[in-house]
Coordinates of C-alpha atoms and ligand atoms in Angstrom, one line a residue:
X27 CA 26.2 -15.1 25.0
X28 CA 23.4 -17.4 23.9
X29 CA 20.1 -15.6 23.0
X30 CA 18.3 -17.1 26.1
X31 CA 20.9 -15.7 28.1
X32 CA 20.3 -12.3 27.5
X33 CA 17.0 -12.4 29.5
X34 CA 16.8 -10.6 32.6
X35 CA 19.3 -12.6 34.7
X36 CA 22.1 -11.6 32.6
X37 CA 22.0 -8.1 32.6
X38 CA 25.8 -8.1 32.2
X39 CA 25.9 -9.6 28.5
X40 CA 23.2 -7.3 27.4
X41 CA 25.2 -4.0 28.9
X42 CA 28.1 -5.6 27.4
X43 CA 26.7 -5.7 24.1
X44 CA 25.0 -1.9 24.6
X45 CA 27.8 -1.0 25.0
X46 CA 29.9 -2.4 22.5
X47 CA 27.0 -1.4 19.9
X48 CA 27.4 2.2 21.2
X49 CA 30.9 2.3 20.4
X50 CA 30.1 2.2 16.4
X51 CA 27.0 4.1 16.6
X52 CA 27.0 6.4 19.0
X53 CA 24.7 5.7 22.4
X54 CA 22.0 7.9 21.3
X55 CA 21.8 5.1 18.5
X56 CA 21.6 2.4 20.7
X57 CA 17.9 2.6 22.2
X58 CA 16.7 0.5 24.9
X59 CA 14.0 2.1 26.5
X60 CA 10.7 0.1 26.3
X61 CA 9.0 2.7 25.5
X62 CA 10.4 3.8 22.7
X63 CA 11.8 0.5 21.4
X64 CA 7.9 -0.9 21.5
X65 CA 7.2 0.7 18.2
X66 CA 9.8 -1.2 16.5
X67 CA 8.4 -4.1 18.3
X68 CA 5.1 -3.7 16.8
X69 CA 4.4 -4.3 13.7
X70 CA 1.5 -2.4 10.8
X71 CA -0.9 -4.7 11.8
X72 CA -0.8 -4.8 15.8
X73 CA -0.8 -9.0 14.9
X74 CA 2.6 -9.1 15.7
X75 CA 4.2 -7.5 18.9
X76 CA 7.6 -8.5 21.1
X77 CA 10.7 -6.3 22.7
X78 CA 13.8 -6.0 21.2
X79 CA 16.7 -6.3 23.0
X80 CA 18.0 -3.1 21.7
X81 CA 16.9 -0.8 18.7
X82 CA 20.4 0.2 16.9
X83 CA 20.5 2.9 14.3
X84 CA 23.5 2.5 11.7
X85 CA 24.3 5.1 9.6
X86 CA 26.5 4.1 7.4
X87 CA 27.3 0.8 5.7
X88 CA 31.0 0.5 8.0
X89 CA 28.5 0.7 10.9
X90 CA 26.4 -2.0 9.9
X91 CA 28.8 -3.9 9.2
X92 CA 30.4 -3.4 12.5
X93 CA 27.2 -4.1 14.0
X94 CA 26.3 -7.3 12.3
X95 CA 29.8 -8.6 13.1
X96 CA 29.5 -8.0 17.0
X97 CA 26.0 -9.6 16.9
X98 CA 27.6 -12.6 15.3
X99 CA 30.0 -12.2 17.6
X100 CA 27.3 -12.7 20.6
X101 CA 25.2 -14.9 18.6
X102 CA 22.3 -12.7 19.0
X103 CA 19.6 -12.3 16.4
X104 CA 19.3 -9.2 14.1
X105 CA 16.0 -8.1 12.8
X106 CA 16.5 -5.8 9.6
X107 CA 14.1 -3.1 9.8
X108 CA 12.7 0.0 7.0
X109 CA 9.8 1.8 7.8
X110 CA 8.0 -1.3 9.6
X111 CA 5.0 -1.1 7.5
X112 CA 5.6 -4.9 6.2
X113 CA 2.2 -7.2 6.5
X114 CA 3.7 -10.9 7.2
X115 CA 5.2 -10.2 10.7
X116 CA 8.7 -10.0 8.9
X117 CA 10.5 -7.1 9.8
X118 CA 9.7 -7.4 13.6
X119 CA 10.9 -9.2 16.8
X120 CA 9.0 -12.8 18.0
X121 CA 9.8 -12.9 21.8
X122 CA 10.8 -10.2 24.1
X123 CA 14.3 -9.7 24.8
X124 CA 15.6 -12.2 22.2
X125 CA 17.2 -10.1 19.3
X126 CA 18.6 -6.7 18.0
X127 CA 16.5 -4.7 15.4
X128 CA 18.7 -2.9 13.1
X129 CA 16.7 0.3 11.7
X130 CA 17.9 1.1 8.3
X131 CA 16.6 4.9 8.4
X132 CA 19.8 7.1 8.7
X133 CA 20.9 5.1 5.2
X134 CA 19.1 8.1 4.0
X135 CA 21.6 9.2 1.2
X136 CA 21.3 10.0 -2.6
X137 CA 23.8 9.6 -5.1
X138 CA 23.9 11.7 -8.3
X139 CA 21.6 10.3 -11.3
X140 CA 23.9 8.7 -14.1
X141 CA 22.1 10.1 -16.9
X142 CA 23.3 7.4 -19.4
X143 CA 21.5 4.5 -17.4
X144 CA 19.2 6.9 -16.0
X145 CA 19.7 4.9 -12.8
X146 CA 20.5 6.7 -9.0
X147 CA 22.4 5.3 -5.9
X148 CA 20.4 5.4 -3.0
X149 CA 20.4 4.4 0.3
X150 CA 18.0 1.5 1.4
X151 CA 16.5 4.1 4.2
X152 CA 15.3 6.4 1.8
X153 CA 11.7 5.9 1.6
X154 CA 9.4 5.5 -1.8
X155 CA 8.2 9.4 -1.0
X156 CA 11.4 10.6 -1.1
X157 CA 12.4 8.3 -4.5
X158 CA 9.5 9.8 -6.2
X159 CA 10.7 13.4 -5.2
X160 CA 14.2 12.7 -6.5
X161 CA 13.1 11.3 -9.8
X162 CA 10.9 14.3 -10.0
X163 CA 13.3 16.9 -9.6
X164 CA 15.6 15.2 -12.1
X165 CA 12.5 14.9 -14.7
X166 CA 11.8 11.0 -14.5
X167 CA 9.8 8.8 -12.4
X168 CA 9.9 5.5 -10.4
X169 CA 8.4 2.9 -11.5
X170 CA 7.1 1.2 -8.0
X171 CA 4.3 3.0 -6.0
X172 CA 2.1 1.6 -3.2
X173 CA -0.2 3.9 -0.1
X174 CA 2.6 3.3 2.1
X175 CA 4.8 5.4 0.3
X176 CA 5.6 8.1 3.3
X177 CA 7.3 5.3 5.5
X178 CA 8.0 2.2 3.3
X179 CA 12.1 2.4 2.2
X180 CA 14.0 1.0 -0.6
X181 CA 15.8 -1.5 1.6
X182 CA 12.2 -2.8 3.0
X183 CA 11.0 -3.1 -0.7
X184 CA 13.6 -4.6 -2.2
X185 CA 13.7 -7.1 0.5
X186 CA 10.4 -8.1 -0.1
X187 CA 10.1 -7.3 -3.7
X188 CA 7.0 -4.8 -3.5
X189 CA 4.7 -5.0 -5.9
X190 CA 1.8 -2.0 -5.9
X191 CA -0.2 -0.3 -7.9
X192 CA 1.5 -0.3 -11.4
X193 CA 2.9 -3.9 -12.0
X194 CA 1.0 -4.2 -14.7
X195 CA 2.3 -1.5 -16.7
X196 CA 5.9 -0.9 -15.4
X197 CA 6.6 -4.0 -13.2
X198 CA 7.4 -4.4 -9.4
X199 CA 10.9 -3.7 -7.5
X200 CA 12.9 -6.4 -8.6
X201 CA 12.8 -5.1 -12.3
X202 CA 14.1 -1.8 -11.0
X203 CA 16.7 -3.1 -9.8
X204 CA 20.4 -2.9 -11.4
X205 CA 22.4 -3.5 -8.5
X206 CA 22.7 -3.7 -4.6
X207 CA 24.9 -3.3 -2.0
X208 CA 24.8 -5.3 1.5
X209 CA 25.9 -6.7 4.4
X210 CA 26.6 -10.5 5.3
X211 CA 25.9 -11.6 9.0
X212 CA 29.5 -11.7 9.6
X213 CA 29.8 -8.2 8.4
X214 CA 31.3 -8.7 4.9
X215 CA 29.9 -6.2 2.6
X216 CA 28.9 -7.4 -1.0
X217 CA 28.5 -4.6 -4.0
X218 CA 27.5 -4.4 -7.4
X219 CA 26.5 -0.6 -7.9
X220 CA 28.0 0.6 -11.3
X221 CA 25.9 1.6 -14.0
X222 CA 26.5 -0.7 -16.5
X223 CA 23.8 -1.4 -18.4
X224 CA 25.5 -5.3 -19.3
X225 CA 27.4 -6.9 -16.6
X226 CA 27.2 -10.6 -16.8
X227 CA 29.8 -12.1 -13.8
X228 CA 28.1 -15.3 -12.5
X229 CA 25.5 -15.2 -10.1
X230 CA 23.1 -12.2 -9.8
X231 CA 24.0 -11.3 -5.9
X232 CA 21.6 -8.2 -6.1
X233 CA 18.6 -9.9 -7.4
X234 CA 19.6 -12.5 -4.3
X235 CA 19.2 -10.1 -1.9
X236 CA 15.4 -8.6 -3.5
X237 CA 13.1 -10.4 -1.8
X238 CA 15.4 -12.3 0.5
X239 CA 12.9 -10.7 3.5
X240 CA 16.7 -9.8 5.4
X241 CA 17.2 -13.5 5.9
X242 CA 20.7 -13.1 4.0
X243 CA 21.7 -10.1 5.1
X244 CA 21.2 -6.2 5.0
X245 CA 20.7 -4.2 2.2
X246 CA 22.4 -0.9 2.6
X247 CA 22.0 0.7 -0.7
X248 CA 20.7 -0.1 -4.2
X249 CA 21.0 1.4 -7.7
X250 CA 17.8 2.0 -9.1
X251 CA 16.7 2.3 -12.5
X252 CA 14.2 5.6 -13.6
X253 CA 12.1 5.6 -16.5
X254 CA 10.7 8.2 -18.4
X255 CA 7.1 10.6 -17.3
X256 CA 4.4 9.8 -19.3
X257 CA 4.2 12.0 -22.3
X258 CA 0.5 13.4 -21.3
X259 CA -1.0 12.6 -18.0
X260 CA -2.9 9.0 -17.5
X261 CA -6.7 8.8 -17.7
X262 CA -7.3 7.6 -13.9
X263 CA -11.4 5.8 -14.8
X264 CA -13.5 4.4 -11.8
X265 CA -16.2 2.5 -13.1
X266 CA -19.2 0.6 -11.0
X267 CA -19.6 -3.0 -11.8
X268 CA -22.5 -5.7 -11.3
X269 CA -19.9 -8.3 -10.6
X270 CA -16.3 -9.8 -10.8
X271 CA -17.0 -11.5 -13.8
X272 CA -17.2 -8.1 -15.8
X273 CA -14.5 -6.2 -13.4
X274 CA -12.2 -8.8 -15.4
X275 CA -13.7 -8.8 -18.8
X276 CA -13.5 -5.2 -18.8
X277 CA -9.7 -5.9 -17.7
X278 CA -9.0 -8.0 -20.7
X279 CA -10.5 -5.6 -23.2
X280 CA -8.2 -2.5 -21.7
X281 CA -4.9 -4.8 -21.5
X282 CA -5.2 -5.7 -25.3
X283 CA -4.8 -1.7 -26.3
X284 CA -1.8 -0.1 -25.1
X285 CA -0.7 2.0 -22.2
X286 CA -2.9 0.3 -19.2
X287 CA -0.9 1.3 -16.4
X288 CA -3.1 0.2 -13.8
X289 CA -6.0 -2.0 -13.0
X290 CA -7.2 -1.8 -9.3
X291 CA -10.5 -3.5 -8.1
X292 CA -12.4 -2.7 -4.6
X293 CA -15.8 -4.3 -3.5
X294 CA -19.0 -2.5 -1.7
X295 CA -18.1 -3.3 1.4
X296 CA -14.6 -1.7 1.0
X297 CA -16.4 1.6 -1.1
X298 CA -18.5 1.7 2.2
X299 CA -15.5 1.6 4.7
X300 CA -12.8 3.9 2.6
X301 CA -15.8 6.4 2.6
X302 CA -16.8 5.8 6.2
X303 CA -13.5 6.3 7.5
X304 CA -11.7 8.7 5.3
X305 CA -14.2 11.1 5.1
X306 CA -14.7 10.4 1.0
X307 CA -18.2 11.4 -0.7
X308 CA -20.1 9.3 -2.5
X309 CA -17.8 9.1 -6.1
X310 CA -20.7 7.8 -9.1
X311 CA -23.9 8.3 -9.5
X312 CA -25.3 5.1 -7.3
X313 CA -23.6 1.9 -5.6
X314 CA -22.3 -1.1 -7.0
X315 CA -21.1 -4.4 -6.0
X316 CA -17.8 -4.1 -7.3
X317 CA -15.5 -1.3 -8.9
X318 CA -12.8 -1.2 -10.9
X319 CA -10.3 1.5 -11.1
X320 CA -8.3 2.1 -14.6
X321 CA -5.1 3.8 -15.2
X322 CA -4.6 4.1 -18.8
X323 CA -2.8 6.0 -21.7
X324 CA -6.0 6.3 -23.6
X325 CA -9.8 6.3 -22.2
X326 CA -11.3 3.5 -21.6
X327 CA -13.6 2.0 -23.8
X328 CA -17.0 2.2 -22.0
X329 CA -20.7 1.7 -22.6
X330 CA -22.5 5.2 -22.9
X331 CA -24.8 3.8 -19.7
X332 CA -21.4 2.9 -17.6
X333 CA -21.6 4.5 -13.9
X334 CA -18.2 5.7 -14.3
X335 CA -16.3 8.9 -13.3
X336 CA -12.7 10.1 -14.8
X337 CA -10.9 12.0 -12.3
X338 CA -7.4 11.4 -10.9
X339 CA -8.4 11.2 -7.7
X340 CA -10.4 8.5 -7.4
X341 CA -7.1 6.8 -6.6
X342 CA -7.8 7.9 -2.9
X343 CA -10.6 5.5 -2.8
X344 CA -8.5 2.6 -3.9
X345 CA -5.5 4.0 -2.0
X346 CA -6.9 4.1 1.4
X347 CA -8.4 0.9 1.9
X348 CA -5.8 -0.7 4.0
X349 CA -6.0 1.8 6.3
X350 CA -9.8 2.2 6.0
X351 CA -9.8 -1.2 7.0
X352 CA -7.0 -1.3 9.9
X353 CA -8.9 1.5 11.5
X354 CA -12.0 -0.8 12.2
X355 CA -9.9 -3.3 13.9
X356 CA -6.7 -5.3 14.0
X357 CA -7.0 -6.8 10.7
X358 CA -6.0 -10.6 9.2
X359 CA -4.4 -10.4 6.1
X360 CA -4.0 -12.4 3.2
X361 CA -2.1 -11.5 -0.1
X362 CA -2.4 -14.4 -3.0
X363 CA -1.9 -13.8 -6.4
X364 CA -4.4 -16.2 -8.4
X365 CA -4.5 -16.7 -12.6
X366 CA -7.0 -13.9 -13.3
X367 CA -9.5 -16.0 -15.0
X368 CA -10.4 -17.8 -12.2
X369 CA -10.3 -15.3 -9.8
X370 CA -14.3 -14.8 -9.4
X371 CA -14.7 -19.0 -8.8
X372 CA -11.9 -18.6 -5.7
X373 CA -14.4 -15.5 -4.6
X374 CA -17.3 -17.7 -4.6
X375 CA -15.5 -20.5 -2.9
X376 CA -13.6 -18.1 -0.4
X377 CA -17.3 -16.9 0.3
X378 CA -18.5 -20.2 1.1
X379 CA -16.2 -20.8 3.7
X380 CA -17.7 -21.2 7.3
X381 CA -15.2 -19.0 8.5
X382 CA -16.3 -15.8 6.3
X383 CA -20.2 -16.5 7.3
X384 CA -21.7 -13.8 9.0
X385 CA -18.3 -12.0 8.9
X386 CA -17.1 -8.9 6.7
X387 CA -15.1 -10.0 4.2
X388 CA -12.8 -7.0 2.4
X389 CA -11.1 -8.4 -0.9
X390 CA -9.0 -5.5 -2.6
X391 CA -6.6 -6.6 -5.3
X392 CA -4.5 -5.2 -7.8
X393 CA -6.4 -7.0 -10.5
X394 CA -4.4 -6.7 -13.4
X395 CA -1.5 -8.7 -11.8
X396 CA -4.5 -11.5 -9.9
X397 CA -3.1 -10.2 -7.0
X398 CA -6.0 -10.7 -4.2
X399 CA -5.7 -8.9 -0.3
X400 CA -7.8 -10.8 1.6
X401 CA -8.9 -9.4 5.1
X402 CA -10.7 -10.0 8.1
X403 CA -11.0 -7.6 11.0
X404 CA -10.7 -8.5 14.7
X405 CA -10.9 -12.3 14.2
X406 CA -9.1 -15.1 17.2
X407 CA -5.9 -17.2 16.6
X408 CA -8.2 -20.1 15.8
X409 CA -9.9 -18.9 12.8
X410 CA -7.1 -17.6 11.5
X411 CA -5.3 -20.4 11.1
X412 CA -8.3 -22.6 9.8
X413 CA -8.4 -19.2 6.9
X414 CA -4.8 -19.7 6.6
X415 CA -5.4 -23.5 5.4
X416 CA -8.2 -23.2 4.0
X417 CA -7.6 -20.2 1.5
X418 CA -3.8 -20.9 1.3
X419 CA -4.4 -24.7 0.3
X420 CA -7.5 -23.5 -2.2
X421 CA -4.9 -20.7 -3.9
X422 CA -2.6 -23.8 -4.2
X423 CA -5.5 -25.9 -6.1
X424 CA -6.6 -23.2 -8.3
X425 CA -2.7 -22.5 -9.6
X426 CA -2.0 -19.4 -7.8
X427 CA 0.6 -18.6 -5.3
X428 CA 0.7 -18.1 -1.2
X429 CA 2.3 -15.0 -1.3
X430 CA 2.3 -12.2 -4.1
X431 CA 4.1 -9.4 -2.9
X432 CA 4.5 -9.0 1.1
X433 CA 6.4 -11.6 1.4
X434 CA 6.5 -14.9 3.5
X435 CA 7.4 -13.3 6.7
X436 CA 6.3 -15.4 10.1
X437 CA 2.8 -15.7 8.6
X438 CA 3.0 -17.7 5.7
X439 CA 6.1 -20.0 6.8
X440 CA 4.1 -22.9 7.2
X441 CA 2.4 -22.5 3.9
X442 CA 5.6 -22.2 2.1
X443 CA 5.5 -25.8 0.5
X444 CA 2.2 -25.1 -1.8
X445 CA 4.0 -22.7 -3.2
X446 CA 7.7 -24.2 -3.8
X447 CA 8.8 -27.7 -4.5
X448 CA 11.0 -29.3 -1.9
X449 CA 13.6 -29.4 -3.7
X450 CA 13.5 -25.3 -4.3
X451 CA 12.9 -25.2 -0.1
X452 CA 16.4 -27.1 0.3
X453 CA 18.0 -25.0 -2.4
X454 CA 16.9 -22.1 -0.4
X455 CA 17.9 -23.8 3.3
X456 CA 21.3 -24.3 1.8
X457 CA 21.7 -20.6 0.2
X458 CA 20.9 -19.7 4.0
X459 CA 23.1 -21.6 5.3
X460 CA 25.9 -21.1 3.8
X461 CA 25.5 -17.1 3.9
X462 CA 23.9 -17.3 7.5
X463 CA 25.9 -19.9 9.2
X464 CA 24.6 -19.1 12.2
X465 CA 21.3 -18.5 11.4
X466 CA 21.5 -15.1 13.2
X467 CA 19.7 -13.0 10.1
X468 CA 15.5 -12.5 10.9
X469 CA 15.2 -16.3 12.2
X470 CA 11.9 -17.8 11.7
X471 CA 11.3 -16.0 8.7
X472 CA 10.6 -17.0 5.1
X473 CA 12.3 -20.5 5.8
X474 CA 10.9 -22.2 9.0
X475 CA 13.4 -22.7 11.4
X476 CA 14.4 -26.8 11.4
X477 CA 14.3 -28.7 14.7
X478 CA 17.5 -28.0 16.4
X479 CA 17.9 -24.2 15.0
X480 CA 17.5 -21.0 17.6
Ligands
FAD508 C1 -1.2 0.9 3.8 C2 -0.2 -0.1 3.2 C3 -0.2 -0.4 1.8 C4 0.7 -1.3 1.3 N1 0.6 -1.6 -0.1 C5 1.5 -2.4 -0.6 C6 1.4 -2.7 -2.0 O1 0.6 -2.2 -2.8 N2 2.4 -3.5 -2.5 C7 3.3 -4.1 -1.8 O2 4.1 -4.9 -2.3 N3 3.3 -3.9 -0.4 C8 2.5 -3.1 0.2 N4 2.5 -2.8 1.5 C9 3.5 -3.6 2.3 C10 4.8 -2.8 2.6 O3 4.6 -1.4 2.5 C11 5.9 -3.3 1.7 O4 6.1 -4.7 2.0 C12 7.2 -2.6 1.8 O5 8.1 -3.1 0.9 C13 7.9 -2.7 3.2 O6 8.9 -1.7 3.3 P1 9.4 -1.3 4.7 O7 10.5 -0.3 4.6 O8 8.3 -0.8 5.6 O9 9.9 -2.7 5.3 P2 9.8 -3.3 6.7 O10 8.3 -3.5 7.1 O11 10.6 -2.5 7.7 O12 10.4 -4.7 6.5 C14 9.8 -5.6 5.6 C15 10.8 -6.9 5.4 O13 12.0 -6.5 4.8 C16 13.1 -6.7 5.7 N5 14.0 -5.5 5.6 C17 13.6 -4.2 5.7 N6 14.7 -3.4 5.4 C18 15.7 -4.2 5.1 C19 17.0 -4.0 4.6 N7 17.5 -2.8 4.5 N8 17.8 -5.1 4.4 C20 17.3 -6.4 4.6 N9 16.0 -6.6 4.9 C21 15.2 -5.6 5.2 C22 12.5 -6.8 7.1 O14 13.3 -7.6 8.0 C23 11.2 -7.5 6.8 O15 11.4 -8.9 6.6 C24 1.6 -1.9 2.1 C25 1.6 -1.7 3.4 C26 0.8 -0.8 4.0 C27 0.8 -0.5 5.5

């Protein structure tokens, strides 16, 4: 049964493969129903929307197996899918009745913590909430955390490699990761889960899978490392800023003392929105154009006249901006990640474009890592794609990269050559390949599909 097939006129195939999916999972984990299956059609962002064929809910890694082996079997595209609160279009379908989204959250389990590696077994549907609960109750921490904590999983983060708010300090997924366990298209399952802290055997099949965007395959579980709680809780410092300019000189004077754990930067129109939306009062003493949030093991080293307040929550204000945003429209989003030096010439440039004339322009970032969010609200097709080669191709001339931590996805497919050689695209076209013969796994994204592909 060929994907096209599956469409209306061949009602058949499509019950044949229900039903055939319901045999592994269970037919109350095979869901069809538009109505419900919409939501996993839809992504964060409202950008992206289509029908899946079916919605099918695995809940162990046998299951997904089974289930990636029949869709092989039918040729029908699989969409992996975590808490669906990816940014690039990834984790969604890209025409109605075309593929199978695989929802990873019964994958829900915990292993016990091997206190020697301090590292835990968990399953990729557990989400970051949860993780930070576990490592809690067994007196450590996670290193990753990002606002979309309650539904964002461990399989959706290691697929992208999610960055957040503490890269600076304690680095993003992929150094959290000491092993992973996964399904090939053709239902093979791949593990390296013990908890050994050396284990050199060839190629690194885990760190393949983190940030593969479940163009390889699905992850089912990972082992993840824990570290330590801070000895005395962080300083959490928002100052208010004339400019960029001194947002990152202030950055470089914290980073040369130790224990900056975070360096998060927000502009007035984004202050203005958070507060608007979320219901936040007014945090210093008057407005500024930009502000800079600090998380640090010792307090920051101010001028007496700084407009700044030291209070832990003041993360809300920094925390809340996607959504602040989101809530005023369907929003255009670009992530880059830019040397930090030269991040306030791109601002100036990225403010002269025709495009952001007249137009709200929010820039959050996660400045200590030159990791920009660029977005637009309620803009057409059109202007979007002029953004998308305007600021991709200037964040290409000023050294940086296309995509920092959401990934590729649909969005940035295009784009993928300012970022990678082409001889790193082939290298990546033949790992795909050969793992995804036939090109079933999440088509479309990271890689563009080639002239003759589905
Ligand atoms: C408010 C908000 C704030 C955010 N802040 C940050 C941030 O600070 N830093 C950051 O990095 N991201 C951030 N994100 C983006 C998003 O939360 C991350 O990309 C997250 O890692 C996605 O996890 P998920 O479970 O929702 O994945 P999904 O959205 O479900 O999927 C994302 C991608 O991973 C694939 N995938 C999902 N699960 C699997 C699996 N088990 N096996 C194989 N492939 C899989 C999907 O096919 C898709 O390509 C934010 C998003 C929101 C809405």
């Amino acid at each position: 049964m060929s994907a096209a097939s599956t469409t209306g006129s061949d009602q058949p195939a499509v019950n044949d493969l229900v039903s055939s999916l319901s045999a592994i999972v269970g037919r109350e984990h095979v869901v069809v129903d538009p109505q419900i299956t919409a939501s996993f059609g839809t992504d964060w962002t409202r950008a992206w929307s289509a029908l899946p064929l079916a919605v099918v809910r695995p809940a162990t890694t046998e299951q997904v197996a089974e289930v990636l082996r029949i869709c092989s079997h039918h040729r029908i595209p699989v969409v992996p899918q975590g808490g669906n609160t990816g940014l690039v279009g990834g984790g969604v379908p890209h025409s109605d009745h075309t593929c199978v989204v695989v929802s990873t959250l019964r994958l829900n389990q915990f292993g016990a913590l091997d206190a020697a590696t301090r590292t835990v077994e968990v399953g990729a549907g557990v989400t970051l909430t949860q993780l930070h609960t576990f490592a809690r109750s067994v007196g450590l921490r996670y290193a990753v955390d990002l606002a979309a904590r309650d539904s964002a999983t461990v399989g959706g983060m290691i697929s992208t490699n999610a960055g957040g708010l503490r890269v600076v300090g304690l680095g993003d997924t992929r150094q959290q990761v000491m092993g992973v366990e996964a399904v090939l298209p053709d239902g093979t399952v791949i593990r390296r889960m013990d908890p050994l802290a050396k284990d050199n055997g060839g190629y690194n099949l885990s760190q393949l899978m983190t940030g593969a965007e479940g163009t390889l395959g699905i992850v089912t579980a990972a082992r993840l490392r824990l570290i330590e709680q801070p000895t005395s809780p962080p300083f959490v410092t928002l100052v208010g800023l004339p400019d960029v300019e001194s947002a990152v000189a202030l950055l470089t004077q914290e980073r040369a003392r130790p224990g900056l754990t975070g360096a998060e930067l927000f502009r007035a129109e984004g202050m203005r929105v958070v507060r608007q939306v979320c219901g936040l009062s007014q945090p210093l003493r008057s407005e500024h154009p930009v502000y800079l949030l600090l998380e640090t093991a010792e307090l920051p080293n101010l001028p007496e006249s700084a407009d700044a307040v030291v209070d832990e929550r003041m993360w809300e204000y920094r925390d809340r901006q996607a959504e602040a945003v989101a809530a005023t429209g369907i929003p255009f989003k670009l992530d880059v990640c830019l040397p930090v030096s030269v991040i306030p010439d791109f601002l100036d440039e990225l403010a002269g474009l025709p495009d952001c004339q007249g137009r709200e322009v929010h820039v959050y970032a996660h400045l200590g890592d030159g990791n920009l969010h660029i977005n637009l609200v309620n803009i057409d097709q059109a202007i979007g794609e002029r953004l998308d080669q305007q600021v991709l191709t200037a964040v290409a001339r000023y050294g940086g990269s296309i995509a920092a931590e959401h990934g590729v996805g649909v969005h940035k497919t295009a784009w993928l050559h300012l970022s990678r050689s082409a001889e790193e695209i082939a290298a990546m076209r033949a790992i795909k390949t050969t793992l995804d013969p036939l090109g079933i796994m999440n088509p479309g994204v990271l890689l563009p599909v080639e002239e003759g592909q589905r």
